[in-house]
């Protein structure tokens, strides 16, 4: 009886659909003959022996339960329901409402949640993200390789010149023996170093190949808005006897304006605005910052002018200084300045042609600039100021030092004062924290005695100064 | 006796060893990008894990990639790997907890 009920259940709910959930004939053998014959008859006949009135259902083995009266079933749905329900015990359907499912309402298709759908399209954001990551990785590999090739091309074209001028070409500072490594140090994926040493007239030369960050996709995109170019920076450090005392710079106007603000020594010694070098024959695009006219005359000889004129587009800045200490350090409030350490230095910054779209062949065009560097090293050794110039230079340097001391004098005094106060406070705290009253008393007395001594010393000093003044 | 007109400027006895520039005295010389990106990556992956936000986790992955691309070769690889692993784990955890795809903000 139960199976029949299930079958009928399905019929009731599947009234709108043709296909039943299961083949009712499977349960035919369980049917009780004593039950209503009309209903049994409807279920008994096998689907294959169905009448032609329902040809569609014949084709399927597991066809609808109703074969003969299939059509009638759908038409007299309401009546049929009433009949079927009345045959059962009321207990069988406890809680079951005699509602008639309306067939006129449209079916509501609930949307299957996206993650249960078996389609990749719903994950399009994720696919986008992964694609972006893959693009980043591809760009990293390509950019890294390009930078590496450019660096190698530069080194290959300059190797001969460097090896003929320096005893040590390439050093990373870690090996025990000072032997040439003969290759560049890779600091980054976009910065390569080369240290050369062992030559007359200089201590050493550090060459930095500062390429664009081709390995970083963000940087590549940013450069599409703001073009930039690769740079080669050469820093020659000199011994004291290799250079006289002067400060000089020449380069593109923008670079000169920037350096004058940024660099400690240019700011202090070259106060005037960058001047044009047309007098010497160099192009208008370049400007000069100099400590005094004599220095400019000395540096701007014919060969130098020739170098500057023929390679003006590649020269960003050239900076000769005996007081080089790097860019101005931002000092924090209340911190006394220490006079920055200076070193005699020649600093060259060259722009690689191509504005970012450089090829390894472009590296050859930088070779004449390296020749200029070597020439400058030898020249600076020979350049000596005359007596007047030397006097002026010395005056300038002592002026700068005095200014510095004056500026920091008040700061240093304040710092010393605060330090003394701190010490006193710390001692007082210690005395207060002392729990033992005896010890407290003793510490207080000791502190008092110390104060007394200090006062006496000061008084003595004042007396001495007064006597000396008189 | 042949006279070498171009005197050899090389002096093997005047060799100075390379000293890496002291970056403590010149903080302007250092590029802060890898450190910032590392920090951002960690912050975003923590956000993604705690608040279960998928887009935070994805941004963390990007940050750790950018930090890696800009890093100096002298830098510790352990630091890089740890931030990288953290961001990947943030993404994986977000999807395990909630397999629904990300919905765009528009």
mmCIF file with all atom_site columns, C-alpha atoms in Angstrom, chain A residues 188-262:
data_model
loop_
_atom_site.group_PDB
_atom_site.id
_atom_site.type_symbol
_atom_site.label_atom_id
_atom_site.label_alt_id
_atom_site.label_comp_id
_atom_site.label_asym_id
_atom_site.label_entity_id
_atom_site.label_seq_id
_atom_site.pdbx_PDB_ins_code
_atom_site.Cartn_x
_atom_site.Cartn_y
_atom_site.Cartn_z
_atom_site.occupancy
_atom_site.B_iso_or_equiv
_atom_site.pdbx_formal_charge
_atom_site.auth_seq_id
_atom_site.auth_comp_id
_atom_site.auth_asym_id
_atom_site.auth_atom_id
_atom_site.pdbx_PDB_model_num
ATOM 1  C CA . UNK A 1 188 ? 69.491 45.013 -8.424  1.00 0.00 ? 188 UNK A CA 1
ATOM 2  C CA . UNK A 1 189 ? 67.679 43.953 -11.517 1.00 0.00 ? 189 UNK A CA 1
ATOM 3  C CA . UNK A 1 190 ? 68.269 47.492 -12.796 1.00 0.00 ? 190 UNK A CA 1
ATOM 4  C CA . UNK A 1 191 ? 71.477 48.757 -11.121 1.00 0.00 ? 191 UNK A CA 1
ATOM 5  C CA . UNK A 1 192 ? 74.964 47.481 -11.985 1.00 0.00 ? 192 UNK A CA 1
ATOM 6  C CA . UNK A 1 193 ? 78.238 48.607 -10.369 1.00 0.00 ? 193 UNK A CA 1
ATOM 7  C CA . UNK A 1 194 ? 81.827 48.572 -11.466 1.00 0.00 ? 194 UNK A CA 1
ATOM 8  C CA . UNK A 1 195 ? 84.747 49.610 -9.285  1.00 0.00 ? 195 UNK A CA 1
ATOM 9  C CA . UNK A 1 196 ? 88.051 50.473 -10.944 1.00 0.00 ? 196 UNK A CA 1
ATOM 10 C CA . UNK A 1 197 ? 91.210 51.371 -9.133  1.00 0.00 ? 197 UNK A CA 1
ATOM 11 C CA . UNK A 1 198 ? 94.969 51.508 -9.489  1.00 0.00 ? 198 UNK A CA 1
ATOM 12 C CA . UNK A 1 199 ? 95.748 54.582 -11.542 1.00 0.00 ? 199 UNK A CA 1
ATOM 13 C CA . UNK A 1 200 ? 97.713 57.771 -11.263 1.00 0.00 ? 200 UNK A CA 1
ATOM 14 C CA . UNK A 1 201 ? 95.855 60.881 -10.262 1.00 0.00 ? 201 UNK A CA 1
ATOM 15 C CA . UNK A 1 202 ? 92.954 59.162 -8.552  1.00 0.00 ? 202 UNK A CA 1
ATOM 16 C CA . UNK A 1 203 ? 91.993 56.820 -5.772  1.00 0.00 ? 203 UNK A CA 1
ATOM 17 C CA . UNK A 1 204 ? 89.339 54.938 -7.665  1.00 0.00 ? 204 UNK A CA 1
ATOM 18 C CA . UNK A 1 205 ? 86.343 55.184 -9.946  1.00 0.00 ? 205 UNK A CA 1
ATOM 19 C CA . UNK A 1 206 ? 82.893 53.816 -9.264  1.00 0.00 ? 206 UNK A CA 1
ATOM 20 C CA . UNK A 1 207 ? 80.653 53.418 -12.338 1.00 0.00 ? 207 UNK A CA 1
ATOM 21 C CA . UNK A 1 208 ? 76.955 52.853 -11.732 1.00 0.00 ? 208 UNK A CA 1
ATOM 22 C CA . UNK A 1 209 ? 74.685 51.772 -14.570 1.00 0.00 ? 209 UNK A CA 1
ATOM 23 C CA . UNK A 1 210 ? 71.310 53.008 -13.407 1.00 0.00 ? 210 UNK A CA 1
ATOM 24 C CA . UNK A 1 211 ? 68.857 51.490 -15.843 1.00 0.00 ? 211 UNK A CA 1
ATOM 25 C CA . UNK A 1 212 ? 65.114 51.950 -15.871 1.00 0.00 ? 212 UNK A CA 1
ATOM 26 C CA . UNK A 1 213 ? 63.071 49.484 -13.867 1.00 0.00 ? 213 UNK A CA 1
ATOM 27 C CA . UNK A 1 214 ? 62.106 47.426 -16.864 1.00 0.00 ? 214 UNK A CA 1
ATOM 28 C CA . UNK A 1 215 ? 61.431 44.419 -14.655 1.00 0.00 ? 215 UNK A CA 1
ATOM 29 C CA . UNK A 1 216 ? 58.579 46.138 -12.794 1.00 0.00 ? 216 UNK A CA 1
ATOM 30 C CA . UNK A 1 217 ? 55.365 46.385 -14.792 1.00 0.00 ? 217 UNK A CA 1
ATOM 31 C CA . UNK A 1 218 ? 54.069 49.260 -12.685 1.00 0.00 ? 218 UNK A CA 1
ATOM 32 C CA . UNK A 1 219 ? 57.154 51.261 -13.521 1.00 0.00 ? 219 UNK A CA 1
ATOM 33 C CA . UNK A 1 220 ? 56.814 50.433 -17.202 1.00 0.00 ? 220 UNK A CA 1
ATOM 34 C CA . UNK A 1 221 ? 53.254 51.757 -17.157 1.00 0.00 ? 221 UNK A CA 1
ATOM 35 C CA . UNK A 1 222 ? 54.305 54.869 -15.224 1.00 0.00 ? 222 UNK A CA 1
ATOM 36 C CA . UNK A 1 223 ? 57.017 55.547 -17.777 1.00 0.00 ? 223 UNK A CA 1
ATOM 37 C CA . UNK A 1 224 ? 54.418 55.604 -20.503 1.00 0.00 ? 224 UNK A CA 1
ATOM 38 C CA . UNK A 1 225 ? 53.133 58.775 -18.879 1.00 0.00 ? 225 UNK A CA 1
ATOM 39 C CA . UNK A 1 226 ? 56.487 60.239 -17.924 1.00 0.00 ? 226 UNK A CA 1
ATOM 40 C CA . UNK A 1 227 ? 59.376 59.198 -20.206 1.00 0.00 ? 227 UNK A CA 1
ATOM 41 C CA . UNK A 1 228 ? 62.731 58.728 -18.546 1.00 0.00 ? 228 UNK A CA 1
ATOM 42 C CA . UNK A 1 229 ? 66.083 57.445 -19.692 1.00 0.00 ? 229 UNK A CA 1
ATOM 43 C CA . UNK A 1 230 ? 68.799 55.131 -18.493 1.00 0.00 ? 230 UNK A CA 1
ATOM 44 C CA . UNK A 1 231 ? 71.719 56.805 -16.774 1.00 0.00 ? 231 UNK A CA 1
ATOM 45 C CA . UNK A 1 232 ? 75.370 56.059 -16.309 1.00 0.00 ? 232 UNK A CA 1
ATOM 46 C CA . UNK A 1 233 ? 76.894 57.660 -13.239 1.00 0.00 ? 233 UNK A CA 1
ATOM 47 C CA . UNK A 1 234 ? 80.682 57.873 -12.805 1.00 0.00 ? 234 UNK A CA 1
ATOM 48 C CA . UNK A 1 235 ? 82.159 58.912 -9.464  1.00 0.00 ? 235 UNK A CA 1
ATOM 49 C CA . UNK A 1 236 ? 85.922 59.431 -9.303  1.00 0.00 ? 236 UNK A CA 1
ATOM 50 C CA . UNK A 1 237 ? 87.388 59.811 -5.838  1.00 0.00 ? 237 UNK A CA 1
ATOM 51 C CA . UNK A 1 238 ? 90.706 61.639 -5.596  1.00 0.00 ? 238 UNK A CA 1
ATOM 52 C CA . UNK A 1 239 ? 93.533 61.862 -3.142  1.00 0.00 ? 239 UNK A CA 1
ATOM 53 C CA . UNK A 1 240 ? 94.347 65.192 -1.559  1.00 0.00 ? 240 UNK A CA 1
ATOM 54 C CA . UNK A 1 241 ? 97.248 65.904 -3.868  1.00 0.00 ? 241 UNK A CA 1
ATOM 55 C CA . UNK A 1 242 ? 95.256 65.100 -6.991  1.00 0.00 ? 242 UNK A CA 1
ATOM 56 C CA . UNK A 1 243 ? 93.090 68.198 -6.957  1.00 0.00 ? 243 UNK A CA 1
ATOM 57 C CA . UNK A 1 244 ? 93.280 71.841 -5.997  1.00 0.00 ? 244 UNK A CA 1
ATOM 58 C CA . UNK A 1 245 ? 90.552 73.489 -3.976  1.00 0.00 ? 245 UNK A CA 1
ATOM 59 C CA . UNK A 1 246 ? 87.652 74.453 -6.208  1.00 0.00 ? 246 UNK A CA 1
ATOM 60 C CA . UNK A 1 247 ? 84.008 73.694 -6.875  1.00 0.00 ? 247 UNK A CA 1
ATOM 61 C CA . UNK A 1 248 ? 82.625 73.577 -10.397 1.00 0.00 ? 248 UNK A CA 1
ATOM 62 C CA . UNK A 1 249 ? 79.671 72.115 -12.243 1.00 0.00 ? 249 UNK A CA 1
ATOM 63 C CA . UNK A 1 250 ? 78.322 72.081 -15.792 1.00 0.00 ? 250 UNK A CA 1
ATOM 64 C CA . UNK A 1 251 ? 75.302 70.363 -17.246 1.00 0.00 ? 251 UNK A CA 1
ATOM 65 C CA . UNK A 1 252 ? 71.777 70.745 -18.562 1.00 0.00 ? 252 UNK A CA 1
ATOM 66 C CA . UNK A 1 253 ? 69.919 73.737 -17.177 1.00 0.00 ? 253 UNK A CA 1
ATOM 67 C CA . UNK A 1 254 ? 67.346 71.680 -15.362 1.00 0.00 ? 254 UNK A CA 1
ATOM 68 C CA . UNK A 1 255 ? 70.017 69.518 -13.781 1.00 0.00 ? 255 UNK A CA 1
ATOM 69 C CA . UNK A 1 256 ? 72.026 72.533 -12.670 1.00 0.00 ? 256 UNK A CA 1
ATOM 70 C CA . UNK A 1 257 ? 69.022 74.174 -11.054 1.00 0.00 ? 257 UNK A CA 1
ATOM 71 C CA . UNK A 1 258 ? 68.222 70.945 -9.236  1.00 0.00 ? 258 UNK A CA 1
ATOM 72 C CA . UNK A 1 259 ? 71.793 70.278 -8.122  1.00 0.00 ? 259 UNK A CA 1
ATOM 73 C CA . UNK A 1 260 ? 72.256 73.780 -6.833  1.00 0.00 ? 260 UNK A CA 1
ATOM 74 C CA . UNK A 1 261 ? 69.370 73.200 -4.451  1.00 0.00 ? 261 UNK A CA 1
ATOM 75 C CA . UNK A 1 262 ? 70.215 69.634 -3.546  1.00 0.00 ? 262 UNK A CA 1
#
